[in-house]
Amino acid sequence: MTDVAIDVNTGEVVVFWVCAILAVAGALGMVLSRKAVHSALWIALTMINLAVLYVANSAPFLGMVQIIVYTGAVMMLFLFVLMVVGVDSSDSLIETIKGQRAAALVLGIGLAALLVWGIGNGLAETSAIGLDEANAQDGGNVQGIANLIFTKYLLAFELTSALLITAAMGAMVLAHRERWTERPSQRIRSIARFQRDGHPGNLPNPGVYARHNAVDTPALLPDGSTLDLSVPAPVRSRADARPIDHADVDEVREITEGKSE
Amino acid sequence: MTGSQFGLFGTDPWWLVILKVVAIFAMLVVLTLFTIWWERRVVSRMQNRIGPNRVGPQGLLQSLMDGFKLALKEEIIPKSAHLAVYWIAPIISATAAFLAFAVIPFGPTVSIFGVETPLQLTDFPVSVLYVLAIASIGIYGIVLAGWSSGSTYPLLGGLRSSAQMISYEIAMGLSFVAVFLYAGSMSTSEIITAQEPIWFAVILLPSFIIYVTSMVGETNRAPFDLPEAEGELVGGFHTEYSSLKFAMFFLAEYINMVTVSALATTLFLGGWMAPWPLSLWAGANTGWWPLLWWLVKVQLFIFMFIWLRATLPRMRYDQFMQFGWKFLIPISIAWIMVVATAKALRNDVQLSNVEILAAGAIVIVVLLAGSWIVQSRQDRKFAEEAEAEALALATPFDPMAGGFPVPPMPGQQYSFTSRRELAQGTTIVQERAPEESAADTDPATEAEAPSEEDTHG
């Protein structure tokens, strides 16, 4: 495959074996975990280790973007959804589609074979010149990526971004809810609360006194009349407030007058 | 990673690397202890109090003692906690906080024990992105702490922080773009040298303001401290944490404050370079002096954090999100377009400053005219809508329109249906009519009909 002697120093070997083992362990953990959140964490581990491997292979931009985009944004959104929806219990392992496992196995092996064949074939025709030389062609790793994205792969790049934007728009349309009326802002609600008919503070409690302890009993004002505002609105609006017992009123008045003497 | 421009990085002997790592670690821990004390003292002064002044001179050792006490406290782990994740969350948080400092430059090349070396642990072509990446790993600590506590308030705090940090990281990343365009590099040391004549805070002021705003959101500090809003969420994501694990979150929060301040210094305030009057002195940017300028600049940002906390009330969550998505991000994108256009014009078309300014003026005039047209159209649309609404209000709401119970149309007021009215009418509840009409005769219930819709409590 290559006739260039690739000098691999010890540091690189150590990084490779540590990160490769962790990445594979993360992938296995992702598949084998029963809890969805644990699966998400395992795959985050895999992604971070892949990023370290990218950096070790002189692709620092790719490595950092891998962490920012995949670990930081995509996996975080996954976690977010898992936490909101609360997919906590272990998934049921019953096959809902007949022959799914066999099909998955065949397709998985097929994909692996295809990748190995494709990459091996592609690499067979190219000769490696070494990472430093590859990066140096455009004056650096970042410049090299920029050069490729904005010249050779411009169409693919723009198409991908169009696809992503379309998907984002679709998600927004699906999640959109039409409001019938404008949502009252904090300001409007505050003004309404302090207007003439509004009541800025807590409403007075219903007349829960000696003989009654039901909320439909209106509070009594000092002059013996009732305060309808003290009855909860649903009861009030049904005109279901309890009629006042005048014996109570008289009794209260007697007591208060007796005390005041 | 030994490209030509990073000649001095990656060539340190192993003992110097270890020395730098230990020095940065120690500096961050000491800075945290100092910042906690400093914050408590400053906030106290701003609130007409004195603040901690008992332990050590001026109370300087207070946070050290608090740290000891915190570490020795009993640790309470909730029964419903997911143990492995519960353990790992504070570790992720604290580790990520320390890691970000690896690429922050403290000063120019100095001589340490006879070795010429930059005052910076390491640097590489995308080191600013590295800080962003580490920050996004740090969020995991908070989110996982919230989830693994097995309790409602921490979960809500964790959700809030993940939403908040993702949103504000976008604005933050966008504010970097203009800096990258002007510096022509994403490495921290090169960005500093690119600010030689004038700081990016001056020529890229909008980016600077956007970054400073989003860095407060990114560190969960007041007025954006919604993940740990005491009034709403007890302690937020760390409600169920105690003892050393809580201390690690605390440490991470303060180190993150220092980190974002240091990044702001690096990207916008010229890093370790001396500010104007000092820069007249030839020796200001050599030797160990720049470390002092760097520290002063970082402390200015930290003071700003403290000042904000003492001054501003916490934002409401929906307003906070709207501010991030509907204000900061669009403004950032528009500003990047402006910067990129100006840069491209300067590079390719060879326009003079006057020509660029004239073109800018024309663009602004066109934009103003366009927005005026859009605005007047929108005004007309709103007027039409208001008219339609008034018309809808004029027709009274009929809850049984067409014989079926229907909700009110837009603009119509919903009214409660009184059983008494139903009884008087000829509608469905005929069989209940006798007892209702009996109640009707009672004068006490005839009190004025309630017009307002306020509910109790």
XYZ file of C-alpha atoms in Angstrom:
718
model
C 0.000 0.000 0.000
C 2.770 2.399 0.777
C 6.391 2.617 0.075
C 7.034 5.623 2.297
C 8.521 4.667 5.609
C 6.124 6.018 8.212
C 7.902 6.741 11.415
C 5.519 6.260 14.295
C 6.837 7.495 17.603
C 5.993 5.998 20.965
C 3.581 8.752 21.967
C 1.464 8.129 18.920
C 1.355 4.398 19.597
C 0.284 4.954 23.195
C -2.416 7.433 22.133
C -3.676 5.040 19.494
C -3.990 2.037 21.788
C -5.578 3.969 24.655
C -8.075 5.802 22.466
C -8.832 2.866 20.200
C -9.623 0.584 23.124
C -11.748 3.251 24.794
C -13.565 4.021 21.542
C -14.399 0.376 20.902
C -15.405 -0.066 24.536
C -17.706 2.945 24.177
C -19.263 1.495 21.045
C -19.860 -1.862 22.731
C -21.232 -0.146 25.833
C -23.596 1.842 23.657
C -25.054 -1.318 22.163
C -25.125 -3.321 25.373
C -26.483 -0.720 27.794
C -30.016 -1.204 28.956
C -30.568 2.447 29.868
C -30.888 4.909 27.016
C -28.982 7.615 28.896
C -26.077 5.246 29.508
C -26.011 4.418 25.792
C -25.799 8.109 25.010
C -22.884 8.500 27.428
C -21.009 5.565 25.933
C -21.321 6.973 22.454
C -20.106 10.343 23.734
C -17.011 8.533 25.014
C -16.495 6.971 21.584
C -16.809 10.343 19.877
C -14.326 12.048 22.176
C -11.787 9.294 21.636
C -12.240 9.464 17.880
C -11.637 13.206 18.146
C -8.384 12.588 20.005
C -7.350 10.175 17.263
C -8.106 12.797 14.605
C -5.934 15.302 16.459
C -3.163 12.742 16.761
C -3.418 12.233 13.007
C -2.707 15.908 12.296
C -6.345 16.817 11.758
C -6.910 19.130 14.742
C -9.750 21.049 13.116
C -11.723 17.879 12.442
C -11.085 16.673 15.982
C -12.314 19.852 17.610
C -15.342 20.127 15.356
C -16.132 16.491 16.122
C -16.283 17.316 19.826
C -18.126 20.627 19.460
C -20.724 19.399 16.985
C -21.225 15.744 17.851
C -20.408 15.516 21.517
C -21.418 19.036 22.457
C -24.516 19.584 20.354
C -25.901 16.384 18.839
C -25.382 14.080 21.809
C -26.471 16.836 24.147
C -29.738 17.119 22.235
C -30.137 13.354 22.476
C -29.603 13.520 26.219
C -32.000 16.433 26.411
C -34.728 14.468 24.667
C -34.041 11.363 26.751
C -34.281 13.378 29.925
C -37.441 15.213 28.887
C -39.225 12.138 27.593
C -37.843 10.030 30.415
C -37.024 6.922 28.391
C -35.645 5.288 31.457
C -36.927 1.763 31.651
C -35.078 -0.879 29.706
C -36.308 -1.332 26.187
C -38.299 -4.379 25.342
C -36.221 -6.865 23.391
C -39.118 -8.362 21.474
C -38.747 -8.154 17.717
C -41.553 -6.112 16.282
C -40.448 -6.539 12.688
C -40.078 -10.138 11.656
C -36.526 -11.183 10.826
C -35.142 -7.815 11.865
C -32.118 -9.217 13.644
C -31.094 -11.460 10.767
C -31.536 -8.608 8.309
C -29.548 -6.252 10.537
C -26.755 -8.803 10.816
C -26.577 -9.372 7.052
C -26.720 -5.655 6.271
C -24.148 -4.847 8.947
C -21.683 -7.380 7.621
C -22.402 -6.191 4.111
C -21.711 -2.581 5.038
C -18.481 -3.518 6.815
C -17.326 -5.539 3.803
C -18.206 -2.687 1.484
C -16.302 -0.173 3.576
C -13.230 -2.365 3.872
C -13.269 -3.111 0.172
C -13.936 0.495 -0.812
C -11.343 2.069 1.422
C -8.787 -0.639 0.684
C -9.355 -0.186 -3.033
C -9.092 3.568 -2.749
C -5.919 3.415 -0.726
C -4.301 0.890 -3.014
C -4.045 3.443 -5.783
C -2.770 6.313 -3.677
C 0.586 6.543 -2.075
C 0.927 8.119 1.329
C 3.155 11.170 1.519
C 2.873 11.648 5.266
C 0.585 13.843 7.317
C 2.903 16.819 7.675
C 3.448 17.034 3.939
C -0.288 16.672 3.291
C -1.033 19.534 5.638
C 1.817 21.640 4.340
C 0.421 21.633 0.786
C -2.080 24.379 1.622
C -0.113 25.966 4.422
C -1.859 24.189 7.274
C -4.610 21.809 8.273
C -7.368 24.426 8.501
C -6.389 26.025 5.213
C -6.309 22.610 3.551
C -9.840 21.768 4.691
C -11.091 25.197 3.659
C -9.496 24.792 0.256
C -11.166 21.420 -0.326
C -14.573 22.440 0.998
C -14.790 25.658 -0.963
C -13.408 24.380 -4.248
C -13.581 20.671 -4.990
C -16.449 19.738 -2.688
C -18.376 23.005 -2.792
C -21.483 21.455 -4.344
C -21.579 18.585 -1.853
C -21.048 21.020 1.004
C -23.824 23.355 -0.122
C -26.187 20.459 -0.786
C -25.556 19.087 2.689
C -26.227 22.454 4.253
C -29.416 22.825 2.200
C -30.509 19.398 3.401
C -29.817 20.307 7.007
C -31.668 23.599 6.719
C -34.623 21.848 5.124
C -34.666 19.339 7.974
C -34.508 22.143 10.538
C -37.343 23.977 8.780
C -39.375 20.770 8.702
C -38.865 20.254 12.420
C -39.929 23.824 13.080
C -43.042 23.474 10.952
C -43.965 20.230 12.698
C -43.454 21.721 16.137
C -45.117 25.016 15.318
C -48.344 25.905 17.018
C -50.484 28.693 15.678
C -51.593 31.122 18.330
C -55.108 32.405 17.935
C -54.549 35.574 19.828
C -51.371 37.320 20.741
C -49.860 36.113 23.959
C -50.372 38.706 26.691
C -46.986 40.011 27.666
C -45.867 40.486 31.239
C -46.384 44.209 30.786
C -49.966 43.851 29.561
C -50.830 41.426 32.349
C -49.304 43.731 34.910
C -51.264 46.720 33.619
C -54.465 44.693 33.657
C -53.808 43.681 37.223
C -53.572 47.276 38.371
C -56.439 48.677 36.359
C -59.681 49.753 38.002
C -61.337 46.339 37.980
C -58.145 44.469 38.623
C -56.909 43.304 41.969
C -53.127 43.637 42.373
C -52.621 41.489 45.425
C -54.089 38.254 46.670
C -57.842 38.183 46.680
C -59.505 38.207 50.096
C -60.204 34.797 51.592
C -63.718 33.442 51.563
C -65.743 33.842 54.712
C -64.539 30.760 56.459
C -65.827 31.420 59.924
C -67.323 29.571 62.842
C -70.310 27.816 61.310
C -69.104 27.327 57.767
C -65.794 26.281 56.352
C -66.733 26.051 52.692
C -65.131 28.243 50.020
C -68.504 29.231 48.647
C -69.220 31.320 51.717
C -68.514 34.966 50.978
C -66.510 37.007 53.480
C -68.375 39.517 55.593
C -67.475 43.171 55.532
C -67.609 45.215 58.764
C -71.068 46.521 57.905
C -72.467 42.999 57.582
C -72.623 42.934 53.794
C -70.875 40.211 51.812
C -67.760 40.505 49.703
C -68.335 38.507 46.548
C -64.748 38.871 45.426
C -63.770 36.515 48.222
C -65.557 33.592 46.594
C -63.497 31.697 43.983
C -64.323 32.787 40.447
C -65.763 29.476 39.202
C -68.232 29.352 42.099
C -68.990 33.023 41.703
C -69.549 32.829 37.977
C -72.040 30.036 38.445
C -73.805 32.280 40.944
C -73.395 29.445 43.409
C -72.186 31.496 46.338
C -73.805 30.352 49.564
C -76.557 32.712 50.698
C -75.630 34.539 53.828
C -77.082 33.340 57.098
C -78.244 36.490 58.819
C -78.254 34.800 62.188
C -74.480 34.484 61.790
C -74.128 38.127 60.954
C -76.152 39.147 63.939
C -74.183 36.878 66.176
C -70.884 38.294 64.947
C -72.158 41.804 65.392
C -73.317 41.039 68.937
C -69.957 39.609 69.845
C -67.964 42.480 68.373
C -70.257 45.123 69.883
C -70.163 43.331 73.209
C -66.406 43.365 73.139
C -66.152 46.964 72.133
C -68.226 48.092 75.096
C 1.965 19.515 15.543
C 5.274 21.234 15.038
C 4.311 23.496 12.168
C 6.630 26.315 11.284
C 4.610 29.001 13.066
C 4.465 26.983 16.259
C 8.180 26.522 16.469
C 8.479 27.214 20.170
C 5.542 25.029 21.161
C 6.086 21.333 21.634
C 9.812 21.717 22.162
C 9.768 22.093 25.945
C 11.696 19.521 27.967
C 9.473 17.192 29.980
C 10.204 18.811 33.347
C 9.170 22.204 32.013
C 5.859 20.815 30.752
C 5.173 19.341 34.191
C 6.191 22.600 35.818
C 3.798 24.566 33.636
C 0.943 22.129 34.268
C 1.446 22.296 38.037
C 1.776 26.079 37.933
C -1.461 26.488 35.959
C -3.267 24.075 38.256
C -2.071 25.887 41.354
C -2.836 29.269 39.863
C -6.401 28.237 39.029
C -7.046 26.872 42.507
C -5.608 29.974 44.167
C -7.511 32.221 41.761
C -10.707 30.367 42.669
C -10.126 30.859 46.385
C -9.300 34.492 45.772
C -12.302 35.059 43.483
C -14.730 33.619 46.015
C -13.367 35.931 48.717
C -13.232 38.872 46.309
C -16.796 38.273 45.170
C -18.116 38.049 48.703
C -16.311 41.217 49.739
C -17.319 43.230 46.681
C -20.932 42.121 46.764
C -20.996 42.970 50.452
C -19.697 46.455 49.786
C -22.287 46.934 47.089
C -24.985 45.892 49.559
C -23.687 48.050 52.426
C -22.284 45.095 54.323
C -18.720 44.261 55.256
C -18.400 40.639 54.216
C -16.006 37.993 55.536
C -13.178 39.669 57.451
C -12.314 37.284 60.277
C -10.087 34.519 58.916
C -6.699 35.817 57.891
C -5.876 39.384 56.872
C -9.049 41.034 55.551
C -10.687 37.615 55.630
C -8.487 36.381 52.787
C -8.322 32.834 54.127
C -12.100 32.559 54.509
C -12.660 30.598 51.319
C -9.774 28.251 52.131
C -11.369 27.455 55.480
C -14.768 27.092 53.804
C -13.191 24.670 51.370
C -11.790 22.539 54.203
C -15.120 22.572 55.966
C -16.974 21.660 52.786
C -14.655 18.735 52.092
C -15.048 17.374 55.607
C -18.839 17.562 55.643
C -21.035 14.503 55.625
C -21.894 13.316 52.182
C -25.512 12.517 51.473
C -26.302 10.529 48.347
C -29.962 10.168 47.412
C -31.308 6.623 47.262
C -32.702 7.205 43.793
C -29.374 8.424 42.398
C -27.841 6.621 39.444
C -24.595 5.992 41.239
C -22.008 5.681 38.460
C -23.197 8.774 36.651
C -23.712 10.609 39.945
C -20.051 10.018 40.765
C -18.647 10.902 37.399
C -20.584 14.157 36.862
C -18.588 16.428 39.212
C -15.364 14.893 37.934
C -16.260 15.756 34.346
C -17.207 19.254 35.394
C -14.011 20.012 37.299
C -11.658 18.281 34.849
C -13.071 20.117 31.859
C -12.742 23.393 33.729
C -9.030 22.833 34.304
C -8.358 21.488 30.789
C -9.515 24.599 28.993
C -6.634 26.577 30.419
C -4.015 24.600 28.517
C -4.096 26.966 25.547
C -4.452 30.304 27.330
C -1.342 32.478 26.866
C -0.103 34.313 29.954
C 2.834 36.085 28.464
C 5.528 36.186 25.790
C 8.625 34.044 25.630
C 10.538 34.014 28.881
C 13.481 32.133 30.236
C 12.716 29.486 32.862
C 15.844 27.852 34.297
C 17.739 28.749 31.166
C 15.123 27.422 28.719
C 13.431 29.889 26.382
C 9.728 29.090 26.431
C 6.425 30.877 25.906
C 4.279 31.435 29.001
C 1.631 29.089 27.689
C 1.281 25.353 28.119
C 0.636 24.588 24.474
C -0.878 26.005 21.345
C -2.072 24.582 18.071
C -3.804 25.882 14.940
C -7.342 25.551 16.374
C -6.795 26.205 20.054
C -9.776 28.570 20.407
C -11.986 25.798 19.089
C -10.350 23.555 21.674
C -11.652 25.835 24.440
C -15.141 25.630 22.925
C -14.874 21.845 22.696
C -13.776 21.495 26.308
C -16.584 23.818 27.396
C -19.095 21.619 25.628
C -17.722 18.571 27.444
C -18.010 20.481 30.715
C -21.749 20.876 30.140
C -22.031 17.107 30.419
C -21.056 17.358 34.071
C -23.966 19.660 34.801
C -26.515 17.803 32.701
C -25.521 14.423 34.108
C -25.548 15.764 37.655
C -29.102 16.908 37.079
C -30.206 13.624 35.597
C -28.398 11.234 37.933
C -29.664 12.861 41.129
C -32.993 11.146 40.562
C -34.871 14.184 41.738
C -37.065 16.744 40.043
C -35.392 20.076 40.698
C -31.914 18.940 39.677
C -33.380 17.432 36.511
C -35.029 20.734 35.643
C -31.779 22.550 36.405
C -29.840 20.158 34.189
C -32.313 20.576 31.337
C -32.179 24.314 31.634
C -28.429 24.398 31.612
C -28.115 22.141 28.587
C -30.590 24.258 26.623
C -28.954 27.446 27.816
C -25.383 26.461 27.110
C -26.142 25.058 23.664
C -27.965 28.265 22.755
C -25.306 30.594 24.060
C -22.459 28.530 22.679
C -23.764 29.316 19.198
C -23.682 33.057 19.815
C -20.270 32.639 21.423
C -18.866 30.682 18.485
C -20.261 33.233 16.052
C -18.607 36.059 17.945
C -15.268 34.299 17.430
C -15.663 34.234 13.664
C -14.945 37.931 13.166
C -11.832 37.580 15.308
C -10.661 34.614 13.246
C -11.254 36.574 10.048
C -9.194 39.503 11.252
C -6.452 37.504 12.928
C -6.253 34.990 10.106
C -5.731 32.265 12.663
C -7.496 30.254 15.330
C -4.505 29.863 17.605
C -4.488 31.936 20.767
C -0.875 33.095 20.531
C -1.287 34.278 16.932
C -4.524 36.089 17.745
C -2.654 38.047 20.393
C 0.144 39.018 18.050
C -2.463 40.041 15.473
C -3.743 42.639 17.940
C -0.417 44.451 17.958
C -1.527 47.918 16.843
C -5.119 47.862 18.087
C -7.245 45.509 20.158
C -10.069 43.565 18.569
C -12.376 44.899 21.272
C -12.139 48.254 19.486
C -12.374 47.298 15.831
C -14.758 44.385 16.428
C -16.843 45.976 19.160
C -20.112 44.150 18.317
C -18.321 40.804 18.519
C -16.854 41.799 21.845
C -20.239 42.760 23.274
C -21.817 39.554 21.983
C -19.028 37.480 23.477
C -19.220 39.197 26.854
C -22.985 38.654 26.954
C -22.806 35.023 25.964
C -19.933 34.276 28.313
C -22.146 35.247 31.239
C -24.797 32.875 29.896
C -22.214 30.160 29.335
C -20.952 30.260 32.918
C -24.426 30.230 34.493
C -23.782 33.482 36.309
C -26.326 36.123 37.292
C -28.398 37.475 35.595
C -28.341 34.273 33.517
C -28.054 31.803 36.419
C -31.281 30.018 35.552
C -29.938 26.458 36.011
C -29.411 27.187 39.683
C -32.160 29.717 40.263
C -32.597 29.489 44.018
C -36.099 30.898 44.009
C -37.309 28.366 41.464
C -35.148 25.259 41.599
C -33.685 25.112 45.132
C -30.048 24.723 44.040
C -30.634 23.583 40.469
C -28.470 20.799 39.127
C -26.390 20.452 42.296
C -29.285 20.346 44.773
C -28.567 16.732 45.709
C -24.804 17.122 45.905
C -22.942 17.639 49.136
C -19.449 17.607 50.563
C -16.516 17.299 48.151
C -18.681 16.603 45.119
C -20.490 19.867 45.603
C -17.135 21.571 46.135
C -16.028 20.321 42.723
C -19.009 21.954 41.011
C -18.264 25.117 42.911
C -14.639 24.975 41.830
C -15.648 24.318 38.228
C -17.969 27.312 38.187
C -15.297 29.688 39.369
C -12.610 28.269 37.090
C -15.001 28.601 34.175
C -15.430 32.240 35.104
C -11.663 32.695 34.962
C -11.463 30.737 31.717
C -14.031 32.774 29.823
C -12.479 35.948 31.202
C -9.064 34.813 30.038
C -10.457 33.927 26.630
C -12.104 37.342 26.366
C -8.770 38.911 27.292
C -6.972 36.822 24.694
C -9.408 37.394 21.865
C -10.398 40.991 22.398
C -8.165 42.801 24.884
C -4.802 41.907 23.423
C -4.045 39.122 25.902
C -0.861 39.782 27.833
C 0.050 42.892 25.843
C 0.307 46.091 27.835
C -2.524 48.608 27.506
C -1.870 51.941 25.846
C -0.109 54.243 28.308
C 2.019 51.354 29.559
C 2.868 50.167 26.063
C 4.902 53.356 25.530
C 7.461 51.830 27.871
C 9.667 49.601 25.754
C 10.025 46.873 28.362
C 6.295 46.506 28.974
C 5.838 43.547 26.637
C 8.912 41.571 27.567
C 9.919 39.355 30.428
C 7.469 38.599 33.211
C 5.616 41.943 33.233
C 2.931 40.811 30.735
C 1.767 38.250 33.289
C 0.693 41.183 35.442
C -1.177 42.942 32.617
C -2.902 39.660 31.833
C -3.945 39.196 35.446
C -5.294 42.742 35.697
C -7.370 42.327 32.544
C -8.790 39.018 33.741
C -9.607 40.508 37.118
C -11.453 43.330 35.369
C -13.743 40.784 33.749
C -14.209 38.978 37.040
C -15.113 42.250 38.688
C -17.663 42.760 35.927
C -19.150 39.340 36.728
C -19.449 40.318 40.381
C -20.877 43.711 39.562
C -23.495 42.138 37.295
C -24.455 39.718 40.036
C -24.877 42.498 42.557
C -26.848 44.681 40.167
C -29.148 42.704 37.910
C -32.136 40.541 38.817
C -32.402 37.113 37.229
C -34.011 37.023 33.799
C -37.157 35.092 33.076
C -36.368 31.868 31.240
C -38.388 32.521 28.085
C -37.003 36.043 27.805
C -33.517 34.674 28.227
C -33.976 32.144 25.425
C -35.587 34.733 23.169
C -32.685 37.062 23.805
C -30.231 34.367 22.804
C -31.958 33.037 19.713
C -33.854 36.013 18.353
C -31.391 38.756 19.193
C -27.802 37.645 19.785
C -27.555 35.028 17.035
C -29.142 37.064 14.198
C -27.060 40.096 15.159
C -23.925 37.957 15.178
C -24.674 36.561 11.740
C -25.380 40.007 10.306
C -22.183 41.349 11.843
C -20.128 38.470 10.422
C -21.558 39.238 6.994
C -20.484 42.862 7.364
C -16.995 41.935 8.534
C -16.533 39.296 5.834
C -17.722 41.697 3.132
C -15.393 44.434 4.291
C -12.527 41.988 4.495
C -13.208 40.577 1.029
C -13.479 44.056 -0.462
C -10.191 45.031 1.092
C -8.467 41.867 -0.084
C -9.778 41.481 -3.597
C -11.038 44.795 -4.900
C -8.372 47.022 -3.354
C -10.828 49.653 -2.195
C -9.699 52.572 -0.113
C -11.199 53.273 3.283
C -13.288 56.145 1.898
C -14.751 53.932 -0.789
C -15.616 51.213 1.719
C -17.282 53.746 3.989
C -19.233 55.209 1.055
C -20.377 51.738 0.014
C -21.368 51.073 3.609
C -23.386 54.294 3.699
C -25.209 53.316 0.496
C -25.975 49.881 1.916
C -27.289 51.430 5.119
C -29.506 53.845 3.176
C -30.901 50.971 1.088
C -31.515 48.922 4.238
C -33.250 51.835 5.953
C -35.478 52.472 2.945
C -36.299 48.774 2.699
C -37.106 48.505 6.366
C -39.282 51.618 6.117
C -41.292 50.029 3.310
C -41.612 46.766 5.243
C -42.566 48.667 8.368
C -45.300 50.706 6.695
C -46.718 47.566 5.126
C -46.684 45.842 8.469
C -48.396 48.823 10.097
C -51.142 48.613 7.511
C -51.482 44.882 8.153
C -51.686 45.427 11.897
C -54.339 48.115 11.403
C -56.399 45.697 9.314
C -56.000 43.003 11.936
C -57.042 45.367 14.697
C -60.108 46.295 12.644
C -61.021 42.629 12.212
C -60.498 42.078 15.899
C -62.763 44.977 16.793
C -65.398 43.488 14.475
C -65.062 40.123 16.184
C -65.394 41.772 19.568
C -68.523 43.554 18.434
C -70.318 40.258 17.844
C -70.951 38.663 21.236
C -69.651 35.199 21.929
C -72.261 32.509 21.605
C -71.040 29.409 23.411
C -73.709 27.247 21.795
C -73.453 28.586 18.250
C -75.219 26.218 15.884
C -76.374 24.080 18.779
C -72.923 22.811 19.728
C -70.588 23.968 22.489
C -67.850 25.955 20.738
C -64.746 27.813 21.945
C -64.526 31.573 21.472
C -63.193 32.887 18.152
C -60.002 34.951 18.199
C -60.739 38.258 19.858
C -63.946 37.087 21.458
C -64.154 37.091 25.200
C -64.908 33.827 26.898
C -67.688 34.157 29.427
C -68.634 31.777 32.193
C -71.966 30.135 31.796
C -74.126 30.633 34.811
C -76.302 27.720 35.740
C -78.950 30.192 36.602
C -78.907 31.659 33.121
C -79.014 28.174 31.664
C -81.978 27.370 33.847
C -83.776 30.474 32.671
C -83.045 29.756 29.053
C -84.541 26.903 27.136
C -81.388 24.841 26.826
C -80.272 21.412 27.948
C -80.344 21.468 31.750
C -84.094 21.706 32.062
C -84.385 18.988 34.700
C -82.260 20.983 37.156
C -84.326 24.103 36.756
C -86.556 23.822 39.872
C -83.780 23.819 42.490
C -81.841 26.517 40.654
C -84.804 28.841 40.493
C -85.293 28.250 44.200
C -81.816 29.567 44.808
C -82.538 32.489 42.534
C -85.117 33.886 44.868
C -82.550 34.314 47.592
C -81.557 37.984 47.696
C -78.032 37.277 48.968
C -76.926 35.679 45.701
C -78.327 38.584 43.730
C -75.277 40.672 44.598
C -73.609 42.385 41.683
C -72.628 39.992 38.929
C -68.896 39.349 38.863
C -67.377 40.798 35.743
C -63.722 39.948 36.192
C -62.311 36.546 35.461
C -59.669 36.375 38.126
C -59.360 33.048 39.783
C -58.621 32.533 43.387
C -55.110 32.245 44.691
